[in-house]
Amino acid sequence: MNKAQTCVKSFAEVGQHIWERCDTAEALLRRGCPSDRLEDPRGSAVLLKNRKITFHPKEQRHRAHHRQVTQLQPQSVLLHLRPGEPQTFELKFKRVEDYPIDLYYLMDLSFSMEDDLPNVKKLGTDLMEEMRNITSDFRMGFGAFVDKTVMPYISTAEDLLHNPCKRAEPWPCAPPFTYHHVLSLTANGSLFTELVGGQRISGNLDSPEGGLDALMQATVCEIGWRNVTRLLVFSTDAGLHFAGDGKLGGIVLPNDGKCHLHDNVYSRGNSQALTSEVVMENSKLPPGFHISYVSHCKDHKLRDGEQGRRCSDISIGDEVCDCGARSVSHRPSRVIIKPQGYSEEVEVLLSPICGCSCQKDKVPHSPSCSHGNGTLECGACRCKEGRVGTFCECNQVESGEAVDSYLCHRDNASEQCSGHGQCVCGKCVCDKSSKKPNQAYYGQYCECSDFNCDQYQGLQCGGQGRCVCGVCECLPGFSGRACECPLSVESCLSHDGQVCAGRGVCHCGTCICQDPRYQGPTCDLCPSCPSVCTVHRECILCRAFSQSLNPKECETRCAHLNLTVVGQAALLALVPPSAGLHRCMELDTEGCRVHFLLRAGQKEGSVHIHVALERECPSGPNVVLITAVASASVVVLGVAFLLLWKLLTSIHDRREFARFQRELEKRRDNPIYRSAITTTVNPKYKEQ
């Protein structure tokens, strides 16, 4: 990317801005600036403190204090930054063998931990023994926590405040507490084992514990932390109280982040609410600055973006390199970069380059600045108070008079300097574009710009020209206000090579069809026109099959056809496709399909046709089949009608017989039809 440079030698004319001497080196040389007068300040990175990473800390510890052990290189960097130009420096981190470690063991002593307490005690002892195998300079501390000592977190009954478990065997529970610092960081392993083994369980009411309060105090309080690797082991079996939980106990003040230990016990609990990955972090950047990381991890893969901050699976002796790039604003600042979880840090001092070295050679009261009315600085005049102009040639009061102002109007209806500049000493000093600072207005009245031309397809001058004073200067082969018109007719050529198929004119690369029946990009589409096959159908039928036209008409109308007859239609399918070849199928007067190939001849109006004598005619009707089907249909219909008649007749007879039986039953109940003879039987007759 070309950087803007400054020409120390002034070549500006009256009425020009001072910034017009700032451009790329190529442009300044083209405008007449000597190459030895180009001012191009560059940024740099200076290592102020660059102690090398320690490789043999055990040997060094015999000669010097452990603070000389270095894991991060460099320690202090000064960056001279030019706006828009990034600076890069390499940062190395290596986890040194036998590096001092401070570890604080924070244990949950609520009642739910009772069954785990023996294992937790053993864990602390085992942890200390294991850490001694990693480093010889190891110290360990111990603390415990339960919960806030107010309702509803614990019971405030008098007896439960002394023994929240309500038991005496095998031992009573310890009174509840928020956080108790038991042992400061020490190398005395036996004391640590003794104190951890003597801890007793306490109790609370709710499930979450006050672990966050304990974490805060263990972090900020002076419990023996050194400026070395700091680790905190947190042991619990429950969740934690979060922000806002304290309101249940009337605790509304936020935690102030300060130490509140009295006699090693947290006193504000009722009033306030190790890794194998290296992650680089930095302090807050001021506005205008940007930092990025590129990591070289042990797998030899480059990582950038957010992943550039971290390297995983790092063991002792592995080295990590980070490259940081920054851009600058206009004020000095200080940034701290450090590996997350480590005390070592890199101080980065940011020194912006806001001036040029040529400023030290300034000439006060220079004759070049209108007889001493300004200071010549880096090839430009810095005018005295009350003087204006490129060379301080005008009085500020006089230059604002109406006479000078009138000289900056193109006509009586125009704005001063066309609204794009200021009138200084009767001449227009043009402004830069507010939207595109790298573009400016120019001209006697600032009436010109190279960024306000017509656009085509979203591009100024259609991308086929350049904008000069608001007018497009098109490249060869293009025309139009936005260079949207190609002069070539290539896009208007039809498949036969004619411009717009001979039916229109080509304008701006587009066909304007003169025949209203035709349309399409090259005027070769006619939805309402018959096809070329249909046009020649009658001539082919009369020439090959003596159909359609009478012999006289056929001879008169179809003489232009060059007809070739082939036997079978399958032979036509063997002809390969080519430009101008049409495969046709038309019906003759007998309804048969006729296949032929059609191609336009070289002479105008001539046509070459290959027609197949084999036609595809539909077969005649099958009389026997039709007769059989008709006869069968009559028989079937007759039988069906007979069956239907028989069914209806049976239904009618059944109904009449049923009606007859009903009438017969009625007659039996009528007294008129009863017999006049009555027969009486004597029951005693048979007994005698």
XYZ file of C-alpha atoms in Angstrom:
688
model
C 0.000 0.000 0.000
C 1.393 3.440 -0.959
C 1.920 5.714 2.030
C 1.346 9.471 1.800
C 4.551 11.500 1.824
C 5.358 15.190 2.032
C 7.460 17.336 -0.256
C 9.640 19.618 1.838
C 10.164 21.906 -1.158
C 7.006 23.911 -1.827
C 5.702 23.809 -5.362
C 2.203 25.038 -4.484
C 0.758 27.977 -6.340
C -1.279 30.861 -4.978
C -4.747 29.667 -4.051
C -3.709 26.083 -3.329
C -3.995 24.240 -0.016
C -0.899 23.247 1.937
C -2.095 19.632 1.984
C -1.739 19.506 -1.802
C 1.989 18.864 -1.280
C 1.108 15.565 0.463
C 0.727 12.600 -1.876
C 2.358 9.314 -2.829
C 6.041 9.441 -3.751
C 5.248 8.706 -7.394
C 2.711 11.535 -7.626
C 5.004 14.049 -5.862
C 7.927 13.225 -8.159
C 5.640 13.624 -11.161
C 4.543 17.044 -9.927
C 8.134 18.255 -9.681
C 9.261 17.512 -6.123
C 12.996 16.585 -5.949
C 13.560 13.058 -4.669
C 15.935 14.281 -1.917
C 13.211 16.593 -0.573
C 10.658 13.870 0.133
C 9.745 13.605 3.827
C 8.587 10.107 4.761
C 8.707 9.367 8.523
C 8.470 5.690 9.466
C 7.518 3.929 12.652
C 9.794 1.592 14.565
C 9.875 -0.799 17.509
C 12.577 -0.339 20.178
C 13.182 -2.974 22.864
C 13.814 -1.116 26.135
C 14.069 -4.213 28.342
C 14.879 -7.526 26.726
C 16.041 -10.025 29.356
C 16.336 -13.462 27.826
C 14.084 -16.314 28.914
C 15.597 -18.402 31.713
C 16.647 -21.897 30.647
C 18.319 -23.236 33.835
C 16.467 -21.709 36.796
C 17.827 -24.237 39.320
C 21.377 -23.185 38.514
C 20.403 -19.509 38.515
C 18.715 -19.784 41.875
C 22.015 -20.692 43.435
C 23.491 -17.451 42.039
C 20.566 -14.999 42.258
C 17.135 -14.495 43.730
C 14.150 -16.268 42.103
C 12.870 -12.955 40.755
C 15.548 -13.158 38.085
C 13.763 -16.125 36.535
C 12.221 -14.875 33.285
C 9.414 -16.545 31.335
C 8.329 -13.611 29.143
C 10.505 -11.735 26.648
C 10.778 -8.765 26.035
C 9.743 -6.898 29.163
C 9.369 -3.357 27.779
C 8.853 -2.102 24.216
C 8.676 1.416 22.797
C 6.668 1.698 19.571
C 7.012 4.761 17.373
C 3.763 4.634 15.431
C 2.742 6.467 12.303
C -1.037 6.707 11.738
C -2.167 3.917 9.453
C 1.164 2.041 9.590
C 1.210 -1.039 11.879
C 4.262 -2.057 13.880
C 5.025 -5.672 14.771
C 7.210 -7.143 17.474
C 7.791 -10.696 18.678
C 6.772 -11.744 22.172
C 8.076 -15.049 23.574
C 6.694 -17.003 26.525
C 8.170 -20.175 27.973
C 7.047 -22.034 31.081
C 10.294 -22.413 32.940
C 11.121 -25.576 34.837
C 11.177 -25.258 38.654
C 9.475 -21.857 38.517
C 8.211 -20.730 41.973
C 4.552 -21.505 42.676
C 2.163 -20.274 45.376
C -0.955 -22.424 45.859
C -3.904 -21.633 48.108
C -6.303 -24.444 49.033
C -9.883 -23.207 49.598
C -12.227 -25.858 51.067
C -16.005 -26.015 51.562
C -16.832 -27.015 55.183
C -20.631 -27.039 54.910
C -22.461 -30.106 56.296
C -22.970 -31.673 52.834
C -19.189 -32.113 52.636
C -19.053 -34.374 55.722
C -18.859 -37.638 53.777
C -16.207 -36.144 51.477
C -14.147 -34.462 54.210
C -11.605 -37.309 54.692
C -10.946 -37.437 50.942
C -10.710 -33.639 50.716
C -8.206 -33.570 53.579
C -6.161 -36.269 51.890
C -6.429 -34.392 48.580
C -4.804 -31.329 50.094
C -1.920 -33.371 51.482
C -1.451 -35.299 48.232
C -1.572 -32.059 46.271
C 1.240 -30.588 48.293
C 3.412 -33.681 47.843
C 2.779 -33.723 44.101
C 3.612 -30.033 43.683
C 6.965 -30.594 45.365
C 7.823 -32.901 42.473
C 7.158 -30.056 40.017
C 9.056 -27.244 41.725
C 11.400 -26.999 44.690
C 10.163 -23.478 45.491
C 6.575 -24.219 46.489
C 4.408 -22.665 49.172
C 0.876 -23.572 50.141
C -1.881 -21.893 52.170
C -5.290 -22.945 53.393
C -8.736 -21.415 53.975
C -12.330 -22.563 54.422
C -15.829 -21.199 53.837
C -19.471 -22.022 54.609
C -22.061 -19.289 53.945
C -23.279 -15.857 55.021
C -24.183 -15.944 58.723
C -27.657 -14.408 58.443
C -31.107 -15.754 57.685
C -32.138 -17.449 55.417
C -28.653 -18.872 54.783
C -28.149 -20.237 58.336
C -30.344 -20.683 61.390
C -29.910 -17.814 63.886
C -31.203 -19.807 66.862
C -28.755 -19.486 69.769
C -27.967 -23.187 70.081
C -27.617 -23.649 66.300
C -25.209 -20.735 66.051
C -22.825 -22.755 68.281
C -23.593 -26.215 66.887
C -25.616 -26.096 63.596
C -25.662 -29.930 63.387
C -27.412 -30.521 66.785
C -25.050 -33.336 67.728
C -22.214 -34.037 70.113
C -20.890 -37.309 68.712
C -18.480 -38.073 67.204
C -17.825 -34.319 67.591
C -19.963 -31.168 67.496
C -20.038 -29.057 64.346
C -18.084 -25.813 64.146
C -20.048 -22.530 64.327
C -20.972 -21.232 60.833
C -18.762 -18.623 59.180
C -18.454 -16.964 55.765
C -14.716 -17.329 55.186
C -11.883 -18.273 57.535
C -8.265 -17.826 56.482
C -6.503 -20.666 58.305
C -2.913 -20.733 57.025
C -0.910 -18.162 55.068
C 1.292 -19.373 52.246
C 4.130 -21.384 53.733
C 6.679 -24.018 52.803
C 5.987 -25.884 56.074
C 4.257 -29.023 54.795
C 3.706 -30.600 58.208
C 1.892 -27.495 59.485
C -0.355 -27.534 56.417
C -1.193 -31.232 56.941
C -1.904 -30.652 60.637
C -4.260 -27.722 60.083
C -6.153 -29.347 57.224
C -6.604 -32.552 59.222
C -8.022 -30.656 62.213
C -10.918 -28.984 60.354
C -14.497 -29.678 61.471
C -17.680 -29.554 59.438
C -20.117 -26.666 59.978
C -23.625 -26.215 58.543
C -26.048 -23.930 56.735
C -29.653 -24.081 55.479
C -29.679 -23.517 51.712
C -27.812 -25.457 49.031
C -25.646 -22.690 47.458
C -22.557 -21.725 49.442
C -20.634 -18.482 49.917
C -17.679 -19.562 47.821
C -17.462 -16.344 45.777
C -16.966 -14.258 48.938
C -14.125 -16.575 49.920
C -12.573 -16.396 46.449
C -12.608 -12.599 46.536
C -10.926 -12.392 49.950
C -8.334 -15.054 49.144
C -7.440 -13.105 46.002
C -7.199 -9.536 47.353
C -5.977 -10.117 50.906
C -2.303 -10.193 51.893
C -1.939 -13.881 52.682
C 1.635 -14.243 51.490
C 1.227 -14.067 47.714
C 4.513 -13.545 45.850
C 5.043 -12.178 42.336
C 5.264 -15.726 40.952
C 2.813 -18.263 39.543
C -0.336 -18.145 41.680
C -2.777 -21.036 41.882
C -6.006 -21.410 43.842
C -7.674 -24.824 44.294
C -11.419 -24.534 45.050
C -13.088 -27.628 46.600
C -16.896 -27.795 46.971
C -19.891 -30.016 46.172
C -22.546 -27.305 45.749
C -23.334 -24.209 43.717
C -22.475 -20.622 44.598
C -24.480 -17.576 45.567
C -24.599 -15.100 42.696
C -25.144 -11.351 42.473
C -28.501 -10.399 43.951
C -28.863 -13.419 46.249
C -27.899 -11.257 49.225
C -31.186 -9.353 49.002
C -32.905 -12.339 50.651
C -30.921 -11.557 53.792
C -31.253 -7.779 53.502
C -27.760 -7.426 51.981
C -27.893 -4.801 49.210
C -24.401 -3.253 49.148
C -22.212 -4.586 46.305
C -18.880 -6.155 47.095
C -16.209 -3.444 47.118
C -13.401 -5.801 46.076
C -11.293 -4.998 49.173
C -9.847 -7.156 51.933
C -11.959 -7.379 55.100
C -10.201 -9.986 57.276
C -10.172 -9.467 61.022
C -8.406 -12.160 63.008
C -8.310 -14.166 59.764
C -12.140 -14.160 59.512
C -14.120 -12.349 56.796
C -16.045 -9.538 58.538
C -18.169 -8.205 55.665
C -19.874 -11.412 54.595
C -23.218 -10.135 55.945
C -22.998 -6.686 54.342
C -21.746 -7.250 50.715
C -22.933 -9.156 48.475
C -3.114 -24.380 37.058
C -3.571 -24.809 33.202
C -1.891 -26.257 30.025
C -3.131 -23.340 27.909
C -1.414 -19.982 27.454
C -3.761 -17.090 26.694
C -2.396 -13.618 26.014
C -4.386 -10.679 27.334
C -3.839 -6.941 27.274
C -5.042 -3.930 29.173
C -7.744 -1.676 27.760
C -6.684 0.065 24.586
C -7.341 3.786 24.156
C -9.542 4.951 21.262
C -7.829 4.746 17.891
C -5.597 1.772 18.780
C -5.945 -1.820 17.636
C -4.004 -4.907 18.643
C -3.931 -8.313 16.945
C -2.059 -11.548 17.696
C -0.417 -14.168 15.479
C 0.713 -17.224 17.477
C 3.495 -19.715 16.690
C 2.585 -22.682 18.912
C 4.388 -25.997 19.456
C 2.481 -27.602 16.561
C 4.159 -25.101 14.193
C 0.801 -23.801 12.976
C 0.117 -20.088 12.644
C -3.009 -18.817 14.346
C -4.484 -15.347 13.989
C -7.645 -13.511 15.029
C -9.086 -14.540 18.385
C -7.293 -17.907 18.164
C -4.006 -16.015 17.854
C -4.217 -15.176 21.555
C -3.929 -18.780 22.751
C -1.813 -21.918 22.500
C -3.038 -25.196 23.981
C -1.290 -28.306 25.298
C 1.720 -26.306 26.523
C 4.058 -28.146 28.867
C 7.177 -27.079 30.734
C 9.934 -26.046 28.346
C 7.622 -25.268 25.402
C 8.080 -21.854 23.835
C 5.254 -19.703 22.420
C 5.769 -16.705 20.128
C 3.201 -13.960 19.549
C 3.400 -11.086 17.105
C 1.351 -7.990 17.963
C 0.401 -5.348 15.364
C -0.937 -1.927 16.285
C -2.284 1.219 14.677
C -2.167 4.556 16.430
C -4.241 7.599 17.282
C -2.687 10.953 18.187
C -1.780 10.688 21.858
C 0.777 8.587 23.740
C -0.428 5.637 25.777
C 0.734 2.627 27.752
C -0.495 -0.921 27.181
C 0.238 -4.027 29.265
C 0.373 -7.495 27.659
C 0.617 -10.616 29.807
C -0.128 -14.347 29.767
C -3.422 -14.972 31.491
C -2.859 -16.259 35.024
C 0.820 -15.200 35.209
C 2.359 -12.226 36.938
C 4.973 -11.403 34.324
C 3.986 -8.729 31.830
C 5.250 -6.706 28.882
C 5.019 -2.936 29.007
C 4.305 -1.419 25.576
C 4.839 2.340 25.285
C 3.074 3.905 22.322
C 4.682 7.044 20.904
C 2.728 8.470 17.948
C 4.577 10.188 15.101
C 2.542 13.322 14.533
C 5.206 15.485 12.937
C 8.077 15.491 10.451
C 11.795 15.758 11.087
C 11.959 18.776 8.809
C 10.106 20.843 11.428
C 13.347 21.362 13.322
C 14.728 23.263 10.283
C 11.910 25.842 10.207
C 12.807 29.416 9.169
C 10.946 32.177 11.093
C 10.133 35.369 9.153
C 11.113 33.673 5.910
C 11.332 35.886 2.790
C 9.524 33.080 0.956
C 6.442 33.786 3.039
C 5.561 37.197 1.562
C 8.563 39.122 2.920
C 8.656 37.603 6.382
C 4.913 37.319 7.096
C 5.221 33.692 8.085
C 7.465 30.802 9.113
C 8.728 28.448 6.402
C 8.242 24.964 7.841
C 8.710 21.784 5.814
C 8.331 23.707 2.571
C 5.082 25.456 3.556
C 4.332 28.827 5.089
C 2.794 29.003 8.546
C 1.372 32.518 8.516
C 1.470 35.095 11.276
C -1.764 36.072 12.938
C -3.777 38.266 10.590
C -2.143 36.925 7.419
C -3.637 34.308 5.087
C -2.845 32.705 1.753
C -0.489 30.030 0.477
C 2.459 32.410 0.910
C 0.808 34.658 3.538
C 0.323 37.214 0.788
C -3.022 38.629 2.003
C -4.362 40.503 4.958
C -7.108 38.473 6.593
C -9.373 41.491 7.070
C -8.925 42.795 3.553
C -9.341 39.397 1.947
C -12.867 39.129 3.259
C -14.027 42.324 1.577
C -16.715 42.226 -1.097
C -14.231 43.035 -3.869
C -12.152 39.934 -3.204
C -15.242 37.838 -2.554
C -16.746 38.817 -5.909
C -13.718 37.388 -7.687
C -14.602 33.943 -6.321
C -18.038 33.791 -8.021
C -18.316 32.275 -11.487
C -21.440 34.367 -12.173
C -24.050 36.333 -10.267
C -26.191 33.232 -9.691
C -23.437 30.928 -8.394
C -22.194 30.353 -4.862
C -18.798 31.491 -3.684
C -16.280 28.929 -4.948
C -19.288 26.819 -6.070
C -19.881 25.974 -2.418
C -16.772 23.786 -2.329
C -14.076 26.135 -1.065
C -13.073 29.383 0.585
C -12.231 32.689 -0.991
C -8.705 33.725 0.052
C -7.085 36.789 -1.462
C -9.608 36.832 -4.303
C -8.890 33.218 -5.271
C -10.717 30.012 -4.436
C -9.011 27.526 -2.127
C -10.901 24.295 -2.784
C -11.951 21.742 -0.185
C -11.575 17.985 -0.091
C -14.618 15.763 -0.453
C -16.331 15.159 2.900
C -17.246 11.590 1.858
C -13.920 10.688 0.227
C -11.015 12.568 1.856
C -8.591 11.351 -0.821
C -10.560 13.234 -3.471
C -10.750 17.012 -3.835
C -12.502 19.742 -5.774
C -10.473 21.826 -8.190
C -10.786 24.479 -10.876
C -10.770 28.288 -10.803
C -14.078 28.306 -8.922
C -13.822 24.786 -7.396
C -16.415 23.737 -9.945
C -14.667 20.495 -10.889
C -14.457 17.114 -9.233
C -13.492 13.657 -10.399
C -16.105 11.772 -8.398
C -19.479 13.209 -9.472
C -19.910 11.671 -12.948
C -22.873 9.614 -14.156
C -22.941 5.984 -13.119
C -23.905 2.824 -14.988
C -24.534 -0.485 -13.223
C -23.286 1.064 -9.965
C -19.922 2.128 -11.426
C -18.777 5.637 -12.180
C -18.551 6.008 -15.964
C -19.640 2.378 -16.120
C -16.094 1.292 -15.287
C -15.211 2.046 -18.933
C -13.818 5.547 -18.538
C -12.566 8.159 -16.076
C -14.288 11.145 -14.560
C -12.765 14.524 -15.409
C -14.444 17.644 -14.012
C -17.824 15.913 -13.790
C -17.738 14.518 -17.347
C -16.898 10.942 -18.346
C -13.983 10.480 -20.723
C -14.720 7.054 -22.179
C -12.197 4.452 -23.183
C -11.911 3.599 -26.898
C -14.897 1.531 -27.987
C -17.412 3.169 -25.601
C -19.611 6.255 -25.645
C -22.482 7.836 -23.734
C -22.792 10.048 -20.637
C -21.783 7.125 -18.423
C -19.774 5.227 -21.082
C -22.622 2.760 -21.174
C -22.719 2.377 -24.956
C -20.262 -0.035 -26.611
C -19.458 0.978 -30.194
C -18.969 -2.646 -31.216
C -21.915 -4.502 -32.828
C -20.698 -7.892 -31.616
C -23.513 -8.252 -29.104
C -26.065 -7.552 -31.888
C -24.941 -10.336 -34.272
C -27.474 -13.131 -34.842
C -26.535 -16.781 -35.377
C -26.251 -16.217 -39.124
C -23.741 -13.397 -38.638
C -26.107 -10.562 -39.563
C -26.594 -7.461 -37.453
C -29.941 -7.884 -35.702
C -30.733 -10.685 -38.234
C -31.180 -7.973 -40.888
C -34.399 -6.802 -39.217
C -33.187 -3.929 -37.026
C -30.370 -1.554 -36.047
C -27.782 -1.883 -33.277
C -27.739 0.954 -30.715
C -25.532 0.878 -27.590
C -25.011 -2.845 -28.028
C -28.759 -3.580 -28.172
C -30.919 -4.394 -31.213
C -33.863 -2.121 -32.002
C -36.129 -4.298 -34.175
C -37.784 -2.470 -37.089
C -40.217 -5.291 -37.944
C -42.789 -5.316 -35.105
C -43.330 -9.067 -35.515
C -39.757 -9.847 -34.479
C -38.211 -9.553 -31.044
C -35.343 -10.901 -28.928
C -31.736 -9.746 -28.392
C -30.975 -10.106 -32.124
C -34.496 -9.727 -33.646
C -34.645 -13.404 -34.586
C -37.711 -14.413 -32.574
C -41.193 -14.183 -34.135
C -43.878 -15.855 -31.988
C -46.648 -15.076 -34.537
C -44.674 -16.171 -37.624
C -44.917 -19.691 -39.065
C -41.844 -21.834 -38.650
C -39.373 -22.282 -41.468
C -40.605 -25.876 -41.820
C -44.235 -24.795 -42.256
C -43.243 -22.149 -44.815
C -41.825 -24.819 -47.172
C -44.412 -27.551 -46.434
C -46.590 -27.091 -49.548
C -43.608 -27.019 -51.913
C -42.141 -30.179 -50.415
C -45.492 -32.013 -50.646
C -46.026 -31.035 -54.270
C -42.420 -31.727 -55.362
C -41.970 -35.049 -53.534
C -45.535 -36.461 -53.211
C -47.599 -34.455 -55.791
C -49.908 -33.177 -53.058
C -51.255 -29.793 -51.956
C -50.486 -27.651 -55.072
C -51.367 -28.333 -58.702
C -48.418 -28.939 -61.083
C -48.442 -25.414 -62.527
C -48.445 -23.723 -59.127
C -45.782 -26.116 -57.899
C -43.490 -25.302 -60.816
C -43.973 -21.558 -60.377
C -43.734 -21.248 -56.577
C -41.266 -24.019 -55.728
C -38.527 -23.637 -58.347
C -36.092 -22.270 -55.705
C -35.980 -25.591 -53.851
C -32.990 -27.904 -54.346
C -34.706 -31.185 -53.460
C -32.902 -34.429 -52.650
C -34.997 -37.544 -52.013
C -33.914 -40.364 -49.701
C -35.657 -43.612 -48.992
C -36.023 -44.015 -45.237
C -36.496 -41.387 -42.541
C -33.828 -43.071 -40.401
C -31.158 -41.890 -42.867
C -31.952 -38.260 -42.014
C -31.198 -38.913 -38.347
C -27.612 -39.812 -39.255
C -26.879 -36.262 -40.474
C -24.918 -34.448 -37.698
C -26.358 -31.158 -36.410
C -24.823 -27.931 -37.676
C -25.514 -24.214 -37.872
C -28.485 -23.370 -40.123
C -29.765 -26.993 -40.265
C -33.444 -27.514 -39.414
C -35.008 -30.933 -38.726
C -38.657 -30.806 -39.750
C -41.779 -32.978 -39.489
C -45.024 -31.930 -41.197
C -48.361 -33.657 -41.950
C -49.391 -34.185 -45.574
C -52.921 -34.039 -46.917
C -53.494 -37.705 -45.980
C -52.469 -37.153 -42.358
C -49.124 -38.886 -42.779
C -45.934 -37.577 -41.190
C -43.245 -36.367 -43.616
C -39.650 -35.951 -42.379
C -37.134 -33.660 -44.080
C -33.973 -31.597 -43.463
C -33.807 -27.922 -44.497
C -30.779 -25.705 -44.938
C -30.504 -22.235 -46.530
C -28.321 -22.090 -49.650
C -25.472 -19.707 -50.404
C -27.536 -17.821 -52.970
C -30.185 -15.541 -51.561
C -33.556 -17.310 -51.440
C -32.201 -20.779 -52.316
C -32.983 -23.708 -50.011
C -31.518 -27.235 -49.882
C -33.938 -29.931 -48.723
C -33.486 -33.658 -48.065
C -36.865 -35.384 -47.802
C -37.624 -39.009 -46.880
C -40.111 -40.849 -49.121
C -40.984 -43.094 -46.183
C -43.979 -41.580 -44.461
C -45.505 -42.420 -41.103
C -49.162 -42.900 -41.908
C -51.790 -43.922 -39.385
C -53.144 -47.475 -39.933
C -56.804 -47.986 -41.178
C -59.666 -49.202 -38.996
C -59.966 -52.959 -38.064
C -63.444 -53.818 -39.426
C -63.603 -57.307 -37.874
C -62.675 -56.009 -34.485
C -65.092 -53.129 -34.718
C -67.926 -55.481 -35.820
C -67.162 -57.960 -33.052
C -67.058 -55.251 -30.451
C -70.310 -53.708 -31.703
C -72.104 -57.091 -31.752
C -70.866 -58.009 -28.334
C -71.951 -54.645 -27.053
C -75.515 -55.155 -28.407
C -75.741 -58.624 -26.845
C -74.436 -57.439 -23.524
C -76.813 -54.486 -23.498
C -79.776 -56.767 -24.429
C -78.994 -59.234 -21.678
C -78.566 -56.402 -19.239
C -81.970 -54.958 -20.172
C -83.631 -58.388 -19.814
C -82.100 -58.911 -16.403
C -83.218 -55.490 -15.360
C -86.767 -56.165 -16.646
C -86.874 -59.485 -14.800
C -85.686 -57.834 -11.585
C -88.280 -55.100 -11.756
C -91.057 -57.607 -12.588
C -90.144 -59.841 -9.637
C -90.161 -56.922 -7.276
C -93.584 -55.850 -8.540
C -95.051 -59.389 -8.196
C -93.755 -59.766 -4.666
C -95.352 -56.516 -3.664
C -98.753 -57.522 -5.209
C -98.704 -60.941 -3.487
C -97.987 -59.366 -0.149
C -100.868 -56.937 -0.657
C -103.187 -59.891 -1.519
C -102.264 -61.684 1.707
C -102.988 -58.580 3.754
C -106.447 -58.298 2.166
C -107.138 -61.966 2.886
C -106.353 -61.535 6.554
C -108.744 -58.658 6.782
C -111.581 -60.776 5.402
C -111.193 -63.375 8.170
C -111.841 -60.774 10.863
C -115.091 -59.515 9.222
C -118.342 -60.809 10.952
C -120.100 -61.051 7.622
C -117.827 -63.886 6.603
C -118.208 -65.876 9.915
C -120.140 -69.259 9.854
C -123.641 -69.454 11.510
C -122.925 -72.893 13.024
C -121.536 -73.007 16.574
C -120.077 -76.258 17.905
C -120.098 -76.868 21.673
C -118.268 -79.826 23.307
C -119.405 -81.271 26.642
C -116.290 -81.964 28.700
C -118.064 -84.647 30.760
C -118.903 -86.601 27.657
C -115.572 -88.237 27.335
C -115.481 -89.208 31.018
C -118.690 -91.252 30.654
